Short mmCIF file of C-alpha atoms in Angstrom, two decimals:
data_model
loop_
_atom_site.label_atom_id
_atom_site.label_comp_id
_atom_site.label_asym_id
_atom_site.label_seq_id
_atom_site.Cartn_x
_atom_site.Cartn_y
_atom_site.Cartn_z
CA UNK A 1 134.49 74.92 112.03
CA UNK A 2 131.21 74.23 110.53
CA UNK A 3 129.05 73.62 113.35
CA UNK A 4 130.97 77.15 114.98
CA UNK A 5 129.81 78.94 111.71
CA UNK A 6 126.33 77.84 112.32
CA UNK A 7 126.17 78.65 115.47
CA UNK A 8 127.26 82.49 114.68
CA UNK A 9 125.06 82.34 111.83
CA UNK A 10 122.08 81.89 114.46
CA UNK A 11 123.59 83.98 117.40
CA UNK A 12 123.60 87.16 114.62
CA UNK A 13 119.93 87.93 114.05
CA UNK A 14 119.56 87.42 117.69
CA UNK A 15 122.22 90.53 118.89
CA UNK A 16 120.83 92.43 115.59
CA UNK A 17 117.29 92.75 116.90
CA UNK A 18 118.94 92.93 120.41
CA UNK A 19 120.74 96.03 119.07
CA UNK A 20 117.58 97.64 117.48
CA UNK A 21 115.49 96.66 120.58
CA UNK A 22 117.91 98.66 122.25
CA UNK A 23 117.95 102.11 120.06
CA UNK A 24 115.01 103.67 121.34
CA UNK A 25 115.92 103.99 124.65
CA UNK A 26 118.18 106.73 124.50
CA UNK A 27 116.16 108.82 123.24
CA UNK A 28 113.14 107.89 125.44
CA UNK A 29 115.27 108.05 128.21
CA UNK A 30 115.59 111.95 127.57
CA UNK A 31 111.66 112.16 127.29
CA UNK A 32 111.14 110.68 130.03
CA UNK A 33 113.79 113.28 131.91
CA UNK A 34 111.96 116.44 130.03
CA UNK A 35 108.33 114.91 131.52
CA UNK A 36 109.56 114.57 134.91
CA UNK A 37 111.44 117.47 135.26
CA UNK A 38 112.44 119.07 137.66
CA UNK A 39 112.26 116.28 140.14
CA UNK A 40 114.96 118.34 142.38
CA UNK A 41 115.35 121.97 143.61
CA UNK A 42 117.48 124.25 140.41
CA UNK A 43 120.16 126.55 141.14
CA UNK A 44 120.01 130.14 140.04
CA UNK A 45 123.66 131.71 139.58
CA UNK A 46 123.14 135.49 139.93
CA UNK A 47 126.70 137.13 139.25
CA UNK A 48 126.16 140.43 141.21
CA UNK A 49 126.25 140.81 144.74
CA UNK A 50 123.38 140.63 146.71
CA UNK A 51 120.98 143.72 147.26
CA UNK A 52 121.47 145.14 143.65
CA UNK A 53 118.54 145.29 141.35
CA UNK A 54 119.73 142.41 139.44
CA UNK A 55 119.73 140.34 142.53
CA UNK A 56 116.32 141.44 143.71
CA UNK A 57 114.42 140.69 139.97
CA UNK A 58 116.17 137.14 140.07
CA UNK A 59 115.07 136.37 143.72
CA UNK A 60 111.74 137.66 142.96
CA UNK A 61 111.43 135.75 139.53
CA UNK A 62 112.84 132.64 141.19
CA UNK A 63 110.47 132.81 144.05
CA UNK A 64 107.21 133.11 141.03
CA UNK A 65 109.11 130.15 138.68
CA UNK A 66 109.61 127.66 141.76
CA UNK A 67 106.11 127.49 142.52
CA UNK A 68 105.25 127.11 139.27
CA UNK A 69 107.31 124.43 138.68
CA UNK A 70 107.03 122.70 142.19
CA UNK A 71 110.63 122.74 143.25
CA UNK A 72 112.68 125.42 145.00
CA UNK A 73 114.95 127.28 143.42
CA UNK A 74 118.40 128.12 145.41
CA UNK A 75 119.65 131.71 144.57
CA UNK A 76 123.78 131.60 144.99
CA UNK A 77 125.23 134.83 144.23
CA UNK A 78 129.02 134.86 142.46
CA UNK A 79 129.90 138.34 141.78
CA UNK A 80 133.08 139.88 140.62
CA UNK A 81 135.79 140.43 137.56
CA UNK A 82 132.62 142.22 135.70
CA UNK A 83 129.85 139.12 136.56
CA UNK A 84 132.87 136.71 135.02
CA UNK A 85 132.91 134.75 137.85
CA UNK A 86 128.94 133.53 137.76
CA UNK A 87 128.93 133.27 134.14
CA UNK A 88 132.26 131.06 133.90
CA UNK A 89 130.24 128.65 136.85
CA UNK A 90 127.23 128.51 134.88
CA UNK A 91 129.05 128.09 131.44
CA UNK A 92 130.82 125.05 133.46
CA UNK A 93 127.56 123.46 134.62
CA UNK A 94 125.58 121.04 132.95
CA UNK A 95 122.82 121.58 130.08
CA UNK A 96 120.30 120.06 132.23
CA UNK A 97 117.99 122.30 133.17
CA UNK A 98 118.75 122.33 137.15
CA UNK A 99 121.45 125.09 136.79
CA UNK A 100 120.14 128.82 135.34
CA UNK A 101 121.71 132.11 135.28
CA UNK A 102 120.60 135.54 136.20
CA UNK A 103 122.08 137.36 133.05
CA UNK A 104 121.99 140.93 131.98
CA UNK A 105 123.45 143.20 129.22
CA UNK A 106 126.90 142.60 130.52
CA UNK A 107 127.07 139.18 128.44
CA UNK A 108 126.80 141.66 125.55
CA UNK A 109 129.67 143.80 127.11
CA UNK A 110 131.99 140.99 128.41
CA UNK A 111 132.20 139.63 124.78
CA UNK A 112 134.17 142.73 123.69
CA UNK A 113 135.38 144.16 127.29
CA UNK A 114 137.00 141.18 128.03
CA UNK A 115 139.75 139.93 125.02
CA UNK A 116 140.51 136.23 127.16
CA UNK A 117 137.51 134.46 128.74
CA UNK A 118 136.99 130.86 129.26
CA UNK A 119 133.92 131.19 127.66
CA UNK A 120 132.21 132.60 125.16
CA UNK A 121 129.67 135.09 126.12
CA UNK A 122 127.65 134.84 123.08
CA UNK A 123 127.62 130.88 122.47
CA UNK A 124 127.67 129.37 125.91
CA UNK A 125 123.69 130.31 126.65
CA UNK A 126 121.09 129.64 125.74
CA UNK A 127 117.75 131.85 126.48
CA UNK A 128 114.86 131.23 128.59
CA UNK A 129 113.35 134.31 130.36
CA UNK A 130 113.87 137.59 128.68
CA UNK A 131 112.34 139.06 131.72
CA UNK A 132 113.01 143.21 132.24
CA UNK A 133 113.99 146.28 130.91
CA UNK A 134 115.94 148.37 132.59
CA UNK A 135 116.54 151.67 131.50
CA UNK A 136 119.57 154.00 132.56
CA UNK A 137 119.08 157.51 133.85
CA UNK A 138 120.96 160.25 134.83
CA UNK A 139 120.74 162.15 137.88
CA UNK A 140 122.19 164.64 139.75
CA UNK A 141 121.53 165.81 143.45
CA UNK A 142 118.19 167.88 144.12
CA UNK A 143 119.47 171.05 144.92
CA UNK A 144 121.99 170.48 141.68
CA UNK A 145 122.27 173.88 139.44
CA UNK A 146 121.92 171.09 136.16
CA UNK A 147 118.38 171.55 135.32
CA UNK A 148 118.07 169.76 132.30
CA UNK A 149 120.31 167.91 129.92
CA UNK A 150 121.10 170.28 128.10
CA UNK A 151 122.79 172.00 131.01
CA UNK A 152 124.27 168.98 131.67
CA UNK A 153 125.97 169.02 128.19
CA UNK A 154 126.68 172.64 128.80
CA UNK A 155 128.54 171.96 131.52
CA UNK A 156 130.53 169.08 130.02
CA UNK A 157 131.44 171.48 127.13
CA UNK A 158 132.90 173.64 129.21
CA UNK A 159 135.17 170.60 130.99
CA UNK A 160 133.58 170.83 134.69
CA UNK A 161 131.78 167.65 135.22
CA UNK A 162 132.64 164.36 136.51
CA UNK A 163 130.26 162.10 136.75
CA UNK A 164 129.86 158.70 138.35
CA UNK A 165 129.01 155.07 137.06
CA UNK A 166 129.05 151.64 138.75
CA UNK A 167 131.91 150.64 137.51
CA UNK A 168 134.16 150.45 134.44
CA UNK A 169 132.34 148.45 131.23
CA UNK A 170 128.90 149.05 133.34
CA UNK A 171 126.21 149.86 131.22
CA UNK A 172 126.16 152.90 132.57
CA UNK A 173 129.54 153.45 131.70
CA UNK A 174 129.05 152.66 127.99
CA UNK A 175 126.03 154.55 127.08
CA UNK A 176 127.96 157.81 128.83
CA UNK A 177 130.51 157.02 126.45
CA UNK A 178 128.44 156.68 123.54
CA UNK A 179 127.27 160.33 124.09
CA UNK A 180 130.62 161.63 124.46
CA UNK A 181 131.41 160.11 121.07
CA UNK A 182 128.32 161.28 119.89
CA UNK A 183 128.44 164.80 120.55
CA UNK A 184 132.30 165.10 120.69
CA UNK A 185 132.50 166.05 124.29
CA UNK A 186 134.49 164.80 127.31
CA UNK A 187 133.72 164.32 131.37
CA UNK A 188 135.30 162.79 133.74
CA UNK A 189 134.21 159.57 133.93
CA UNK A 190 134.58 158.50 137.85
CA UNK A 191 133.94 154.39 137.87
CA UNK A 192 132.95 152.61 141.53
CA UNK A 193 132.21 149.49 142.64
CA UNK A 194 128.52 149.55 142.70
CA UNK A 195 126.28 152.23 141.92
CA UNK A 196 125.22 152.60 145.57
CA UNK A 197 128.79 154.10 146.12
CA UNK A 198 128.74 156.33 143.43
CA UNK A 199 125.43 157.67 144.55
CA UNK A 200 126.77 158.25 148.02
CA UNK A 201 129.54 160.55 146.71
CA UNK A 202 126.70 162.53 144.68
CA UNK A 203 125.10 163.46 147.67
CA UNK A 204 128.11 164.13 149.37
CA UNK A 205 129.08 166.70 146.84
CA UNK A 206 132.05 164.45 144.95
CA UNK A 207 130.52 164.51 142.19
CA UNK A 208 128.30 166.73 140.00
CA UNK A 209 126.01 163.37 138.50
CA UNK A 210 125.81 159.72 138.39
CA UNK A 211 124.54 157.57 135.50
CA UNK A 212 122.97 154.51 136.58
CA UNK A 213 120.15 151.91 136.36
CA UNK A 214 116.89 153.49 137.34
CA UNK A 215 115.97 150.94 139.72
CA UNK A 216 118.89 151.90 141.56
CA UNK A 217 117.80 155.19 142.14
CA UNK A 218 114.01 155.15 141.23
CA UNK A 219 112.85 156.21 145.00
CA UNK A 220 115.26 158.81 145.37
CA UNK A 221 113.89 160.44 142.68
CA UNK A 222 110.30 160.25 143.05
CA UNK A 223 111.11 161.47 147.03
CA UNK A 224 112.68 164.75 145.53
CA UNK A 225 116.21 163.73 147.04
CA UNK A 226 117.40 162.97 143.35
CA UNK A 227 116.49 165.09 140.24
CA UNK A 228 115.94 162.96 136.91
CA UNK A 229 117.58 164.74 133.96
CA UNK A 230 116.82 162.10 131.33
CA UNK A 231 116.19 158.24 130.79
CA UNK A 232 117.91 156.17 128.24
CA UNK A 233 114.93 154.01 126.87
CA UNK A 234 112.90 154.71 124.17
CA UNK A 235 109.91 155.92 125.74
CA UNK A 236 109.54 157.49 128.93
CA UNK A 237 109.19 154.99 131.87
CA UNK A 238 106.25 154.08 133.78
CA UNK A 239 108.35 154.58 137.17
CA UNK A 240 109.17 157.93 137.02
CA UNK A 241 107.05 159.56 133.89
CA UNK A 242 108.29 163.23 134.50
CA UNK A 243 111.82 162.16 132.96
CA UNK A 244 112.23 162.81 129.67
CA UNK A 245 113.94 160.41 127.23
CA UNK A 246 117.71 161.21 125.87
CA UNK A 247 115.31 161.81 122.32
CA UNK A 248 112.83 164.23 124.52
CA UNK A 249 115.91 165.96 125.69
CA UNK A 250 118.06 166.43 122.33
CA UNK A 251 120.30 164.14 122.29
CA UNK A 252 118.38 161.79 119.45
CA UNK A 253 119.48 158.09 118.36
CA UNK A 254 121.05 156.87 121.48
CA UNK A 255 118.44 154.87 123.40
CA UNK A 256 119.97 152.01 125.34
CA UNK A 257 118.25 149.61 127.57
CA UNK A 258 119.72 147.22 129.61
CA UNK A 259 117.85 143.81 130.16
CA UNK A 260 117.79 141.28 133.18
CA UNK A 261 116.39 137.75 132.56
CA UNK A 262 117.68 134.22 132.54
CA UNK A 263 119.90 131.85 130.33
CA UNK A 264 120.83 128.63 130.90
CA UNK A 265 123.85 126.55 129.85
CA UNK A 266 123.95 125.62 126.00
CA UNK A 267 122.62 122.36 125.06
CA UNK A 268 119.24 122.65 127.13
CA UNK A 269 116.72 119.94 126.11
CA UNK A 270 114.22 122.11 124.24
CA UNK A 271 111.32 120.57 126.12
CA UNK A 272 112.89 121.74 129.63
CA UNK A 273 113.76 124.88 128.29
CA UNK A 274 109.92 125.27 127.19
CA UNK A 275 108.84 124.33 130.74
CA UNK A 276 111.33 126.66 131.92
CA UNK A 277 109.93 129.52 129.82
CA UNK A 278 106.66 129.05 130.61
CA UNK A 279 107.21 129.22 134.24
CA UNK A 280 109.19 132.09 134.23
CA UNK A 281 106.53 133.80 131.92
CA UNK A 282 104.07 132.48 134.53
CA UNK A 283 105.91 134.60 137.33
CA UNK A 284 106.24 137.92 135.39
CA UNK A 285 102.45 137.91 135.35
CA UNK A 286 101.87 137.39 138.90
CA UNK A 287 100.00 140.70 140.46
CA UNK A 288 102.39 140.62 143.84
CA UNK A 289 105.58 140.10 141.44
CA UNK A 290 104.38 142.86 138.83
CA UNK A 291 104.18 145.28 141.14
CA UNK A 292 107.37 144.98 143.07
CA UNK A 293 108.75 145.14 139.49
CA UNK A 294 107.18 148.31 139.02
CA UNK A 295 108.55 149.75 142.20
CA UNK A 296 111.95 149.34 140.87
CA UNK A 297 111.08 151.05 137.40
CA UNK A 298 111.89 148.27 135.37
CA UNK A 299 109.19 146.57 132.82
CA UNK A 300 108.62 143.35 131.91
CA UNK A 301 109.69 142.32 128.25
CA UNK A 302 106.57 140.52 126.80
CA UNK A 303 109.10 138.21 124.17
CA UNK A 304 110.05 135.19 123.33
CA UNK A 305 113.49 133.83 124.10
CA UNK A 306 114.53 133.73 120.47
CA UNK A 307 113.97 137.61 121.02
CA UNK A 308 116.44 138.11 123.97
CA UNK A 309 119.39 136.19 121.54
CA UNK A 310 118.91 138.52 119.10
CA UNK A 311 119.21 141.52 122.14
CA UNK A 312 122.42 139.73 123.13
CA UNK A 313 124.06 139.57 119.63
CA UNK A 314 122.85 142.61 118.31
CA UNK A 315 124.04 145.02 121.64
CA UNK A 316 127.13 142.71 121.23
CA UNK A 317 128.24 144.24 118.04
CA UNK A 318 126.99 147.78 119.24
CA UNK A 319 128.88 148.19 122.30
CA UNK A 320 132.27 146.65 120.62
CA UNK A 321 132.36 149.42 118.21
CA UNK A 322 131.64 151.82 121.61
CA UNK A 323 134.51 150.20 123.16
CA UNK A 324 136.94 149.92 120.34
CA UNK A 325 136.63 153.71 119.26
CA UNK A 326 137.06 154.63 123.21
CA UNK A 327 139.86 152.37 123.68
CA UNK A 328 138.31 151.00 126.86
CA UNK A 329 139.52 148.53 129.23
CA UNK A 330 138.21 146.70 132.54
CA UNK A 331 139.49 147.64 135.86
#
């Protein structure tokens, strides 16, 4: 018994510093990952179908980040059930920098459209690219007798509009409804699939306007086939100057802007997610990239990421209170 007490007595000190030679590593181990990364093409989730505005800034940023990291990044679009679909996949994926997410203001919206999600829309991200503003407008058809907004509100006063959005919860949808609460009108709210169907039954005479993102629609109206009646950001946009802001057109306190940038799963190293951000940042500034951007009236957010969580939580709480006095509810 003796001589097996000694011998533990000298095998101890032995798996002790064995033990503490083996410590480090773990966390080395995730240096070493953050240095070499990304040592594989990513994945970029976008949860809108393809062709959208949201889908053409997230191929256009991906296209500007890959290069600057050196690896390709796949776009995979998973859209439907209001962008739940690519936002449960990329809540699902691992924190590990290979799998991002094209978000937009609907993680805001989802968190109080949407009572049973298997995730949570405010927690499960983390941000990386604040990237673009995009501001809503509303328009009506060219040869429309709606001059202005006010004649728009006119109109809605007297009960004879209905006017489109792309879809129930949209942004769209939700700043139309703020106004109505605001200035204690109604109009018949007409939700489609898309904005480009809504649009299509403006022209056609279905309907007597459309609110929608302005990259959506930002050709039309600088062609003359679309008239402008007001935008919903703060100031007036670079895209289409000659529209005057919801403050510029009387209807004062309401500015919304809607945002499309990139998140990634929570639990990112912060090292990748720095490399990350700095190569998204990288593409934003790109000449080619800028000016596509442009065409699209949408401008780049110059922010940190800390800047686009506080977007997230604070449009969060402003849109619940939009949807709980309206009653909403998805399609």
């Amino acid at each position: 018994m003796t001589q097996n007490l000694s011998r533990r007595a000298l095998l101890r000190p032995l798996a002790l510093a064995g033990l503490a030679a083996a410590l480090p590593l773990r966390p080395l181990r995730a240096q070493e990952d953050a240095a070499a990364f990304p040592s594989r093409p990513l994945r970029l989730i976008v949860p809108v179908a393809p062709g959208g505005s949201q889908d053409v800034v997230a191929r256009l940023v991906a296209r500007g980040m890959g290069e600057a990291l050196g690896q390709s990044i796949q776009v995979e679009n998973l859209p439907g059930a209001g962008s739940n679909i690519g936002y449960e996949a990329a809540a699902r994926a691992r924190p590990d920098g290979y799998t991002l997410l094209a978000g937009s203001d609907s993680l805001s919206i989802n968190a109080a459209l949407f009572p049973r999600l298997s995730y949570d829309p405010l927690r499960a991200f983390q941000p990386i690219l604040p990237g673009v503003a995009v501001p809503q407008i509303l328009v009506v058809r060219e040869d429309s007798p709606l001059r202005d907004l006010a004649g728009f509100l006119a109109a809605a006063r007297a009960g004879t509009l209905a006017v489109g959005t792309p879809g129930n919860g949209s942004l769209s949808h939700l700043l139309g409804e703020l106004i109505q609460q605001s200035a204690g009108l109604r109009w018949t709210h007409v939700p489609y699939r898309g904005g480009a169907l809504a649009i299509n039954d403006l022209v056609a005479g279905h309907l007597q306007a459309v609110w929608i993102n302005i990259g959506a629609v930002a050709d039309a109206v600088r062609a003359g086939r679309l008239r402008g009646l007001a935008v919903s950001s703060e100031a007036r946009t670079q895209a289409l100057p000659a529209v005057p802001t919801l403050d510029e057109a009387g209807v004062r306190g309401l500015a919304a802007t809607g945002w499309h940038g990139l998140v990634a799963p929570a639990g990112l190293d912060p090292a990748i997610a720095a490399k990350l951000s700095a190569a998204g940042q990288a593409a934003l500034r790109r000449p080619d990239l800028a000016q596509r951007l442009a065409a699209l009236g949408v401008e780049v957010l110059e922010e940190e990421p800390a800047a686009l969580g506080r977007r997230i939580q604070a449009d969060a709480e402003r849109w619940a209170a939009v949807i709980r006095r309206g009653d909403l509810r998805p399609d």
